[in-house]
């Protein structure tokens, strides 16, 4: 049991991802000087920011890029202030680039017939897909959306446009096959099994910032490490999975005469902590699985519905290291096209027989002088969750066959190493990131972010606060959404004690 915190407000933060670390840092640097303790289930800080040593280099098992690295992005600002970014990422020119979430890297498209597809054909299909995807964002302020999902909208428009197109049946077939690859890639971006699960109406609410997506040369993990180091010694406890958050109570420290606390947090090892406030930053995937037993009293219906309705899907990475590259020297992106597939036909549902067909994009890790010849594949959805159940040897065997087929080279040497993430199996994450699913909307995100008790006039307000990427209405699924949500809840809490602090958004280093 913890020492009495005196009259200072006592705050517990659950989860040491960017949301939790951001909230803790802000609280610790405030004039209200709350007593802050952060409880993290695993052995490390960062959560879904997870850099891992790979030979002499570092690879990212979780977040990869800063999406939209420019002044409006707090991750960019903080990483710049900590000196974690390369010179070119800081340049004004890079900050102004508008890529709409899809950086244009030099790419090669290999097809299941063992050939490289013509760049003209690929570009035409990609342009059509990008145009339709842009249009699917336009229903936000012009309801009603004609169909429930982004997937249905895209398919209907593709069918309509291709019907009007004359000419070569083979070119049409290949165009559809490339479009199917675009669908699978978009599943990785949205972190979903199928674009048919992503709601059309609210799709345009996700906001893209300007800036050419950049990476951290020393690893994304440098950012949570810096945040962690800025916290008071002893304030973070690892291996402390929280089992239950009891709120609306009156809990007294055992053996102490002090004041009662409204919140009691119980860890899986039985240790209990009392607090005035708890900031819960566990991923939506964890909440989906445990919310009925995690909170006592349970979440009110509006919040529980939001947890059920919002989407939380899987996107995993598979790193493959080759002795020699099979791709051209200037290639930074490899995409796979299955010529027998079309977004207008039924998709393969036998996971064992066809999981690998969902893996259509590989980023070539740059620069090769540092990484050697390493591809980072992205695999979303149920196929990704199935892949997590296989052994490394099986994944390597299957992907060797796939790459031999794509390159048309049956003798191609297998990768010498495979490394992959398993975010769906991770018990304190249960997937990769959130999306606005069919049947939900941005209002569900706001409902999820609402603190408890719901009654603002309650004499003991803000007992349970909620942060994490899934609580950010316009930047969900990103690191900047996570960080901003942590600051938002810290500010909400600080506003209770010192209203002058509630709207400060300057990071404290
Ligand atoms: C980004 C990117 N990126 C790839 C992959 C993944 C993610 N993201 P955390 O989970 O970090 O922290 C919670 C902590 O709580 C954690 O430490 C737990 O252990 C702990 N915990 C849980 N239960 C507990 C308990 N009971 N007790 C105690 N502790 C407990 N984001 O900006 N750039 O390139 C990628 C990518 C494979 C898995 C990403 C990327 C998402 C971010 O990683 C993620 O949002 C934040 O790190 C979450 O931080 P947090 O603090 O909230 O939770 C239109 C439209 C489209 C929408 N999408 C477009 C954007 C696409 C996003 N980009 C994805 C791409 C990649 C490659």
Coordinates of C-alpha atoms and ligand atoms in Angstrom, one line a residue:
X1 CA 0.0 0.0 0.0
X2 CA 1.2 3.5 -0.9
X3 CA 2.3 6.2 1.5
X4 CA -0.3 8.9 2.2
X5 CA 0.0 11.6 -0.4
X6 CA -1.0 14.4 2.1
X7 CA -3.4 17.1 0.8
X8 CA -1.9 16.9 -2.8
X9 CA -4.3 15.5 -5.3
X10 CA -3.3 11.9 -6.0
X11 CA -3.4 10.8 -9.7
X12 CA -2.8 7.4 -11.1
X13 CA -2.1 6.9 -14.8
X14 CA -2.7 3.5 -16.3
X15 CA -0.5 2.7 -19.2
X16 CA 2.9 4.0 -20.3
X17 CA 2.2 4.6 -24.0
X18 CA 2.5 8.1 -25.4
X19 CA -0.9 9.0 -24.0
X20 CA 0.0 8.0 -20.5
X21 CA 3.5 9.4 -20.6
X22 CA 2.3 12.6 -22.1
X23 CA -0.4 13.0 -19.4
X24 CA 2.1 12.1 -16.6
X25 CA 4.7 14.6 -17.8
X26 CA 2.2 17.4 -18.1
X27 CA 0.8 16.7 -14.6
X28 CA 4.2 16.4 -13.0
X29 CA 5.2 19.8 -14.5
X30 CA 2.2 21.7 -13.3
X31 CA 1.8 24.2 -10.5
X32 CA -0.9 22.1 -8.9
X33 CA 1.8 19.5 -8.2
X34 CA -0.3 16.4 -8.0
X35 CA 1.2 13.2 -6.7
X36 CA 1.4 11.2 -9.9
X37 CA 2.0 7.4 -10.2
X38 CA 2.0 5.6 -13.5
X39 CA 1.2 1.8 -13.6
X40 CA 2.3 -0.1 -16.7
X41 CA 1.4 -3.7 -17.3
X42 CA 4.5 -4.7 -19.3
X43 CA 8.2 -4.3 -18.7
X44 CA 8.7 -1.2 -20.9
X45 CA 7.4 2.2 -21.8
X46 CA 6.1 3.1 -25.2
X47 CA 3.2 0.7 -25.7
X48 CA 2.6 0.6 -29.5
X49 CA 5.7 2.6 -30.0
X50 CA 8.1 -0.3 -29.9
X51 CA 11.6 -0.1 -31.3
X52 CA 13.5 -3.4 -31.3
X53 CA 17.2 -4.1 -31.9
X54 CA 17.7 -6.0 -35.2
X55 CA 21.4 -6.9 -35.6
X56 CA 23.2 -3.6 -35.2
X57 CA 20.2 -1.6 -36.2
X58 CA 16.8 -0.8 -34.8
X59 CA 13.4 -1.7 -36.4
X60 CA 9.9 -0.5 -35.5
X61 CA 7.5 -3.3 -34.4
X62 CA 4.8 -0.6 -33.9
X63 CA 4.5 3.0 -35.1
X64 CA 6.7 3.6 -38.0
X65 CA 6.3 7.2 -39.3
X66 CA 5.4 10.6 -37.9
X67 CA 2.4 11.2 -40.0
X68 CA 2.3 14.8 -41.1
X69 CA 5.6 16.1 -39.5
X70 CA 4.9 19.8 -39.3
X71 CA 4.3 22.4 -36.6
X72 CA 0.7 21.3 -35.9
X73 CA 2.0 17.8 -35.0
X74 CA 3.0 17.6 -31.3
X75 CA 5.0 14.4 -31.9
X76 CA 7.0 16.2 -34.5
X77 CA 7.5 19.2 -32.2
X78 CA 8.5 17.2 -29.2
X79 CA 10.8 14.9 -31.2
X80 CA 12.5 18.0 -32.7
X81 CA 13.0 19.5 -29.3
X82 CA 14.5 16.3 -28.0
X83 CA 16.8 16.3 -31.1
X84 CA 15.5 12.9 -32.3
X85 CA 14.9 13.8 -36.0
X86 CA 17.3 14.2 -38.9
X87 CA 18.0 17.6 -40.5
X88 CA 16.0 17.0 -43.7
X89 CA 12.8 16.2 -41.6
X90 CA 13.1 19.6 -39.9
X91 CA 13.4 21.5 -43.2
X92 CA 10.6 24.0 -44.0
X93 CA 10.3 22.3 -47.4
X94 CA 9.5 18.9 -45.9
X95 CA 7.0 20.3 -43.5
X96 CA 5.0 21.8 -46.3
X97 CA 4.7 18.7 -48.5
X98 CA 1.0 17.5 -48.8
X99 CA 0.9 13.8 -49.4
X100 CA -2.7 13.1 -48.1
X101 CA -1.4 10.1 -46.1
X102 CA 0.1 8.3 -49.0
X103 CA 3.8 9.2 -49.6
X104 CA 4.8 8.7 -53.2
X105 CA 7.8 6.3 -53.0
X106 CA 9.5 4.8 -56.0
X107 CA 7.7 1.4 -56.3
X108 CA 7.7 -1.8 -58.3
X109 CA 4.5 -3.9 -58.8
X110 CA 5.1 -7.6 -59.1
X111 CA 2.2 -9.8 -60.2
X112 CA 1.3 -13.4 -59.3
X113 CA 2.1 -14.3 -63.0
X114 CA 5.8 -13.6 -62.2
X115 CA 6.1 -10.3 -64.0
X116 CA 6.5 -6.7 -63.3
X117 CA 3.4 -4.7 -64.2
X118 CA 3.6 -1.6 -66.4
X119 CA 3.9 1.6 -64.4
X120 CA 1.3 3.3 -66.6
X121 CA -1.3 0.6 -65.9
X122 CA -0.6 0.7 -62.2
X123 CA -0.7 4.5 -62.1
X124 CA -4.0 4.7 -63.8
X125 CA -5.6 2.3 -61.4
X126 CA -4.0 4.0 -58.4
X127 CA -5.2 7.4 -59.5
X128 CA -8.7 6.1 -59.8
X129 CA -8.6 4.6 -56.3
X130 CA -7.1 7.7 -54.8
X131 CA -9.7 9.9 -56.5
X132 CA -12.6 7.7 -55.2
X133 CA -11.0 7.6 -51.7
X134 CA -10.9 11.4 -51.6
X135 CA -14.5 11.5 -52.6
X136 CA -15.4 9.1 -49.9
X137 CA -14.2 11.7 -47.4
X138 CA -16.7 14.2 -48.7
X139 CA -19.8 12.7 -47.0
X140 CA -18.8 14.1 -43.6
X141 CA -20.6 17.4 -44.2
X142 CA -23.0 16.2 -46.8
X143 CA -25.1 13.5 -45.4
X144 CA -26.6 11.0 -46.0
X145 CA -23.9 8.7 -47.2
X146 CA -25.3 6.5 -50.0
X147 CA -24.1 3.2 -48.5
X148 CA -22.8 2.4 -45.0
X149 CA -19.2 1.6 -45.7
X150 CA -16.2 3.0 -47.6
X151 CA -15.7 -0.4 -49.2
X152 CA -19.2 -0.6 -50.7
X153 CA -18.9 3.0 -51.9
X154 CA -15.5 2.3 -53.6
X155 CA -16.7 -0.9 -55.2
X156 CA -19.9 0.7 -56.5
X157 CA -18.0 3.5 -58.1
X158 CA -15.3 1.3 -59.5
X159 CA -18.0 -1.0 -61.1
X160 CA -19.7 2.1 -62.6
X161 CA -16.5 3.7 -64.0
X162 CA -15.1 0.5 -65.4
X163 CA -18.4 -0.4 -67.1
X164 CA -18.2 2.8 -69.1
X165 CA -14.6 2.0 -70.1
X166 CA -14.1 0.4 -73.5
X167 CA -11.3 -1.6 -74.7
X168 CA -9.0 -4.4 -73.8
X169 CA -10.6 -7.0 -71.5
X170 CA -7.1 -8.1 -70.2
X171 CA -6.2 -4.5 -69.3
X172 CA -9.5 -4.2 -67.4
X173 CA -8.8 -7.5 -65.5
X174 CA -5.4 -6.2 -64.5
X175 CA -6.8 -2.8 -63.5
X176 CA -9.2 -4.6 -61.2
X177 CA -6.4 -6.7 -59.8
X178 CA -4.3 -3.6 -59.0
X179 CA -7.4 -2.0 -57.5
X180 CA -7.7 -5.0 -55.2
X181 CA -4.2 -4.4 -54.0
X182 CA -5.2 -0.8 -53.3
X183 CA -8.0 -2.1 -51.1
X184 CA -5.7 -4.4 -49.1
X185 CA -3.2 -1.5 -48.7
X186 CA -6.0 0.7 -47.4
X187 CA -6.9 -2.0 -44.9
X188 CA -3.4 -1.5 -43.4
X189 CA -3.8 2.2 -43.3
X190 CA -7.2 2.0 -41.6
X191 CA -6.2 -1.0 -39.4
X192 CA -9.2 -3.0 -40.5
X193 CA -9.9 -6.4 -41.9
X194 CA -12.0 -5.0 -44.8
X195 CA -12.9 -1.5 -46.0
X196 CA -16.5 -2.8 -45.8
X197 CA -16.2 -2.4 -42.0
X198 CA -15.1 1.2 -42.2
X199 CA -18.0 3.8 -41.9
X200 CA -18.4 6.0 -45.0
X201 CA -20.1 9.1 -43.4
X202 CA -17.5 9.9 -40.8
X203 CA -14.5 8.8 -42.9
X204 CA -13.5 12.4 -43.7
X205 CA -13.2 13.3 -40.1
X206 CA -9.8 11.8 -39.8
X207 CA -7.4 14.7 -40.4
X208 CA -4.2 14.6 -42.3
X209 CA -1.5 17.1 -41.4
X210 CA 1.1 18.5 -43.9
X211 CA 4.6 17.2 -44.0
X212 CA 6.6 14.4 -45.6
X213 CA 6.2 11.4 -43.3
X214 CA 9.5 10.8 -41.5
X215 CA 11.1 8.2 -39.3
X216 CA 13.4 8.3 -36.2
X217 CA 17.0 7.3 -37.2
X218 CA 17.6 6.1 -33.7
X219 CA 14.2 4.5 -33.3
X220 CA 10.7 5.9 -32.4
X221 CA 11.3 4.5 -28.9
X222 CA 13.6 7.5 -28.3
X223 CA 10.5 9.6 -27.7
X224 CA 8.9 7.6 -24.9
X225 CA 12.3 7.1 -23.4
X226 CA 12.8 10.9 -23.2
X227 CA 9.3 11.3 -21.7
X228 CA 10.0 8.6 -19.2
X229 CA 13.3 10.2 -18.1
X230 CA 11.5 13.5 -17.5
X231 CA 9.3 12.0 -14.8
X232 CA 10.2 12.0 -11.1
X233 CA 12.2 8.9 -10.1
X234 CA 10.1 6.1 -8.8
X235 CA 6.9 7.4 -10.3
X236 CA 6.6 4.7 -12.9
X237 CA 5.9 1.1 -11.9
X238 CA 6.4 -1.6 -14.6
X239 CA 4.9 -5.2 -14.4
X240 CA 1.8 -3.6 -12.8
X241 CA -1.2 -4.8 -14.9
X242 CA -4.3 -3.2 -13.5
X243 CA -7.2 -5.6 -13.1
X244 CA -9.9 -3.3 -11.8
X245 CA -10.7 0.4 -11.4
X246 CA -13.2 1.0 -8.6
X247 CA -14.7 4.5 -8.6
X248 CA -17.4 6.4 -6.8
X249 CA -16.3 4.8 -3.5
X250 CA -14.8 6.0 -0.3
X251 CA -11.5 4.2 0.3
X252 CA -9.2 4.7 3.3
X253 CA -5.6 3.7 3.4
X254 CA -5.1 0.7 5.7
X255 CA -3.6 1.8 9.0
X256 CA -3.9 5.5 8.1
X257 CA -6.2 8.1 9.6
X258 CA -6.1 10.2 6.4
X259 CA -8.8 11.4 4.1
X260 CA -10.8 8.9 2.0
X261 CA -10.3 8.5 -1.7
X262 CA -13.0 8.0 -4.3
X263 CA -10.9 5.7 -6.5
X264 CA -9.2 2.3 -5.8
X265 CA -7.1 0.6 -8.5
X266 CA -6.3 -3.1 -8.1
X267 CA -3.4 -4.7 -9.9
X268 CA -3.3 -8.4 -11.0
X269 CA -0.8 -9.1 -8.3
X270 CA -3.4 -7.9 -5.7
X271 CA -1.7 -4.6 -4.8
X272 CA -4.1 -1.7 -4.5
X273 CA -3.6 2.0 -4.9
X274 CA -5.9 4.8 -3.8
X275 CA -6.4 8.0 -5.7
X276 CA -8.5 11.1 -6.4
X277 CA -8.3 10.6 -10.1
X278 CA -7.2 7.9 -12.5
X279 CA -6.3 8.5 -16.2
X280 CA -7.0 5.3 -18.1
X281 CA -5.0 5.0 -21.3
X282 CA -5.4 1.3 -22.1
X283 CA -5.9 0.5 -25.8
X284 CA -9.5 0.2 -27.1
X285 CA -8.7 -3.5 -27.9
X286 CA -8.1 -4.1 -24.2
X287 CA -11.2 -2.3 -23.2
X288 CA -13.3 -4.3 -25.7
X289 CA -12.2 -7.5 -24.1
X290 CA -12.3 -6.4 -20.4
X291 CA -14.5 -3.3 -19.9
X292 CA -17.2 -5.3 -18.2
X293 CA -14.9 -6.4 -15.4
X294 CA -12.3 -3.6 -15.6
X295 CA -14.5 -0.8 -14.2
X296 CA -16.7 -0.9 -11.1
X297 CA -19.4 0.5 -11.4
X298 CA -19.3 -0.5 -15.1
X299 CA -19.2 2.0 -17.9
X300 CA -22.5 3.8 -18.4
X301 CA -24.4 2.5 -21.5
X302 CA -23.3 5.4 -23.8
X303 CA -19.6 4.7 -23.2
X304 CA -20.0 0.9 -23.3
X305 CA -21.8 1.2 -26.6
X306 CA -19.0 3.3 -27.9
X307 CA -16.4 0.7 -26.9
X308 CA -18.4 -2.0 -28.7
X309 CA -19.2 0.0 -31.8
X310 CA -15.8 1.6 -32.6
X311 CA -13.4 -0.6 -34.6
X312 CA -10.1 -1.8 -33.5
X313 CA -8.2 -4.0 -36.0
X314 CA -4.9 -5.6 -36.6
X315 CA -2.0 -4.5 -38.8
X316 CA 1.2 -6.4 -38.3
X317 CA 4.7 -6.0 -39.7
X318 CA 6.8 -8.8 -41.1
X319 CA 10.5 -8.1 -41.6
X320 CA 12.4 -10.2 -44.1
X321 CA 16.1 -9.9 -44.5
X322 CA 17.7 -11.0 -47.8
X323 CA 21.4 -11.7 -48.6
X324 CA 20.9 -10.0 -51.9
X325 CA 18.1 -7.7 -53.0
X326 CA 15.8 -9.0 -55.8
X327 CA 14.4 -5.5 -56.3
X328 CA 16.0 -2.6 -58.3
X329 CA 18.4 -0.3 -56.4
X330 CA 16.2 2.7 -56.5
X331 CA 13.0 0.9 -55.4
X332 CA 11.6 1.8 -51.9
X333 CA 8.2 0.1 -52.1
X334 CA 7.3 -3.4 -53.4
X335 CA 3.6 -4.2 -54.1
X336 CA 2.1 -7.5 -55.0
X337 CA -0.8 -7.9 -57.4
X338 CA -2.8 -11.2 -57.6
X339 CA -4.0 -11.3 -61.2
X340 CA -7.0 -13.6 -60.4
X341 CA -8.5 -11.2 -57.9
X342 CA -10.9 -8.3 -58.2
X343 CA -12.6 -6.1 -55.6
X344 CA -15.9 -6.9 -57.5
X345 CA -15.5 -10.6 -56.8
X346 CA -15.8 -12.6 -53.5
X347 CA -12.6 -12.6 -51.5
X348 CA -10.8 -15.8 -50.3
X349 CA -12.0 -16.7 -46.9
X350 CA -9.9 -19.8 -46.1
X351 CA -7.2 -18.2 -44.0
X352 CA -4.9 -21.2 -44.1
X353 CA -5.1 -21.5 -47.8
X354 CA -4.7 -17.8 -48.6
X355 CA -3.6 -15.6 -45.7
X356 CA -0.4 -14.6 -47.6
X357 CA -2.5 -13.0 -50.4
X358 CA -3.4 -10.2 -48.1
X359 CA 0.2 -9.2 -47.7
X360 CA 0.6 -6.8 -50.7
X361 CA 3.0 -4.1 -49.5
X362 CA 6.7 -4.2 -48.5
X363 CA 8.7 -1.1 -47.6
X364 CA 12.4 -1.3 -48.3
X365 CA 14.2 -0.2 -45.2
X366 CA 16.4 2.8 -46.0
X367 CA 19.3 3.2 -46.3
X368 CA 20.6 -0.2 -47.4
X369 CA 24.1 0.7 -46.1
X370 CA 22.6 0.7 -42.6
X371 CA 19.9 -2.0 -42.8
X372 CA 21.3 -4.4 -45.4
X373 CA 18.5 -5.7 -47.6
X374 CA 15.4 -5.7 -45.4
X375 CA 11.8 -5.6 -46.4
X376 CA 9.1 -4.6 -44.0
X377 CA 5.7 -6.1 -45.0
X378 CA 2.4 -4.9 -43.7
X379 CA -0.5 -7.4 -43.2
X380 CA -3.9 -6.4 -41.9
X381 CA -7.1 -8.1 -40.8
X382 CA -8.0 -11.7 -39.9
X383 CA -5.2 -12.9 -42.1
X384 CA -2.8 -11.0 -39.9
X385 CA -4.3 -12.5 -36.8
X386 CA -4.0 -16.0 -38.4
X387 CA -0.3 -15.3 -39.3
X388 CA 0.4 -14.6 -35.6
X389 CA -0.5 -18.3 -34.8
X390 CA 2.1 -19.6 -37.2
X391 CA 5.7 -20.4 -36.5
X392 CA 8.5 -18.2 -37.9
X393 CA 9.6 -21.2 -40.0
X394 CA 6.2 -21.5 -41.5
X395 CA 5.9 -17.8 -42.3
X396 CA 9.3 -17.8 -43.9
X397 CA 8.5 -20.9 -46.0
X398 CA 5.2 -19.5 -47.2
X399 CA 6.6 -16.1 -48.0
X400 CA 9.6 -17.6 -49.8
X401 CA 7.1 -19.4 -52.1
X402 CA 5.1 -16.1 -52.6
X403 CA 8.2 -14.1 -53.5
X404 CA 9.4 -16.8 -55.9
X405 CA 6.1 -16.7 -57.6
X406 CA 5.9 -12.9 -57.8
X407 CA 9.4 -12.6 -59.2
X408 CA 9.1 -15.6 -61.5
X409 CA 12.3 -16.9 -60.0
X410 CA 11.8 -20.4 -58.5
X411 CA 15.5 -20.5 -57.3
X412 CA 15.4 -17.2 -55.4
X413 CA 17.2 -17.6 -52.1
X414 CA 14.9 -17.5 -49.1
X415 CA 15.2 -14.6 -46.7
X416 CA 17.9 -15.3 -44.1
X417 CA 15.8 -13.9 -41.2
X418 CA 12.2 -13.2 -40.3
X419 CA 10.9 -11.0 -37.5
X420 CA 7.3 -10.0 -37.0
X421 CA 4.9 -8.2 -34.7
X422 CA 2.0 -10.0 -33.0
X423 CA -0.2 -7.2 -31.9
X424 CA -3.5 -9.1 -31.7
X425 CA -2.0 -11.7 -29.3
X426 CA -0.5 -9.0 -27.1
X427 CA -2.8 -9.2 -24.0
X428 CA -2.6 -5.5 -23.1
X429 CA -3.2 -4.3 -26.7
X430 CA -5.3 -6.9 -28.6
X431 CA -4.9 -5.3 -32.0
X432 CA -3.1 -2.4 -33.6
X433 CA -5.3 0.8 -33.8
X434 CA -8.8 2.1 -33.9
X435 CA -11.1 3.1 -36.8
X436 CA -14.6 4.4 -37.1
X437 CA -16.6 1.2 -37.9
X438 CA -19.9 1.0 -39.7
X439 CA -22.6 1.8 -37.1
X440 CA -20.3 4.2 -35.1
X441 CA -19.3 7.8 -35.6
X442 CA -17.0 10.5 -34.2
X443 CA -19.6 11.0 -31.4
X444 CA -18.6 7.5 -30.1
X445 CA -15.0 8.7 -29.9
X446 CA -16.1 11.7 -27.9
X447 CA -18.3 9.5 -25.7
X448 CA -15.3 7.3 -25.0
X449 CA -13.3 10.3 -24.0
X450 CA -15.9 11.5 -21.5
X451 CA -14.7 11.3 -17.9
X452 CA -16.6 9.7 -15.0
X453 CA -18.8 10.5 -13.2
X454 CA -20.8 11.7 -16.1
X455 CA -22.6 14.3 -14.0
X456 CA -20.4 17.4 -14.1
X457 CA -22.0 18.7 -10.9
X458 CA -20.9 15.7 -8.9
X459 CA -19.0 16.9 -5.8
X460 CA -16.1 14.5 -6.7
X461 CA -15.6 15.2 -10.4
X462 CA -13.1 13.6 -12.8
X463 CA -12.6 10.4 -11.0
X464 CA -11.9 8.4 -14.1
X465 CA -10.5 10.1 -17.2
X466 CA -9.9 8.4 -20.6
X467 CA -7.0 9.0 -23.0
X468 CA -5.4 7.1 -25.8
X469 CA -5.4 7.3 -29.6
X470 CA -9.0 5.9 -29.8
X471 CA -10.3 8.9 -27.9
X472 CA -9.0 11.5 -30.4
X473 CA -11.8 12.4 -32.8
X474 CA -9.7 13.6 -35.7
X475 CA -6.2 12.0 -35.1
X476 CA -7.3 8.5 -33.9
X477 CA -4.9 5.7 -34.8
X478 CA -1.8 7.9 -34.6
X479 CA 1.0 8.7 -32.1
X480 CA 0.1 12.4 -32.2
X481 CA -3.6 11.6 -31.5
X482 CA -2.3 9.5 -28.5
X483 CA 0.0 12.3 -27.2
X484 CA -2.7 15.0 -27.6
X485 CA -5.3 12.9 -25.8
X486 CA -2.9 12.5 -22.8
X487 CA -2.3 16.3 -22.7
X488 CA -6.0 16.9 -23.1
X489 CA -6.9 14.8 -20.0
X490 CA -4.0 16.3 -18.0
X491 CA -5.3 19.8 -18.8
X492 CA -8.8 18.8 -17.9
X493 CA -7.6 17.6 -14.5
X494 CA -5.4 20.6 -13.9
X495 CA -8.2 22.9 -14.8
X496 CA -10.0 21.5 -11.8
X497 CA -7.3 22.7 -9.4
X498 CA -6.0 25.8 -11.2
X499 CA -8.2 27.0 -14.1
X500 CA -5.3 29.1 -15.5
X501 CA -3.4 25.9 -16.4
X502 CA -6.2 24.2 -18.3
X503 CA -5.4 25.5 -21.8
X504 CA -1.6 25.3 -21.9
X505 CA -0.5 23.2 -24.8
X506 CA 3.2 23.8 -24.7
X507 CA 5.1 20.6 -24.1
X508 CA 7.3 20.8 -21.0
X509 CA 10.6 19.1 -21.6
Ligands
LIG1 C1 1.6 6.7 -36.2 C2 2.6 5.1 -37.6 N1 1.9 2.8 -37.5 C3 1.9 0.4 -36.8 C4 1.6 -0.6 -36.0 C5 0.9 -0.3 -34.8 C6 0.5 1.0 -34.5 N2 0.5 3.4 -35.2 P1 -0.4 2.4 -26.3 O1 -1.0 1.1 -26.6 O2 0.8 2.8 -26.9 O3 -0.2 2.5 -24.7 C7 -1.1 1.9 -23.8 C8 -0.3 1.2 -22.7 O4 -1.2 0.7 -21.7 C9 0.6 0.1 -23.1 O5 1.9 0.3 -22.7 C10 0.0 -1.1 -22.4 O6 0.9 -2.1 -22.1 C11 -0.7 -0.5 -21.2 N3 -1.8 -1.3 -20.6 C12 -2.8 -1.9 -21.3 N4 -3.6 -2.5 -20.4 C13 -3.1 -2.2 -19.1 C14 -3.5 -2.6 -17.8 N5 -4.5 -3.3 -17.6 N6 -2.7 -2.1 -16.8 C15 -1.6 -1.4 -17.0 N7 -1.2 -1.0 -18.2 C16 -1.9 -1.4 -19.3 N8 0.9 5.7 -35.5 O7 1.5 7.9 -35.8 N9 2.5 6.4 -37.2 O8 3.4 4.9 -38.5 C17 1.9 4.1 -37.0 C18 1.6 1.7 -36.6 C19 2.0 -2.0 -36.3 C20 0.6 -1.3 -33.8 C21 0.9 2.1 -35.4 C22 1.1 4.4 -35.9 C23 -0.4 3.7 -34.1 C24 0.3 4.3 -32.8 O9 1.4 3.4 -32.5 C25 -0.7 4.3 -31.7 O10 -1.8 5.1 -32.1 C26 -0.1 5.0 -30.4 O11 1.2 4.6 -30.2 C27 -1.0 4.6 -29.3 O12 -0.6 5.2 -28.0 P2 -1.5 5.0 -26.7 O13 -0.8 5.7 -25.6 O14 -2.9 5.5 -27.0 O15 -1.6 3.5 -26.5 C28 -9.0 7.9 -43.0 C29 -8.4 7.3 -42.1 C30 -7.5 6.5 -41.7 C31 -7.0 6.3 -40.3 N10 -5.7 5.8 -40.2 C32 -4.7 6.5 -40.8 C33 -3.4 6.6 -39.9 C34 -2.8 5.3 -39.9 C35 -2.0 5.0 -38.7 N11 -0.7 4.5 -39.0 C36 -0.4 3.4 -39.0 C37 0.8 3.0 -39.5 C38 1.8 2.5 -38.9 C39 2.7 1.8 -39.7

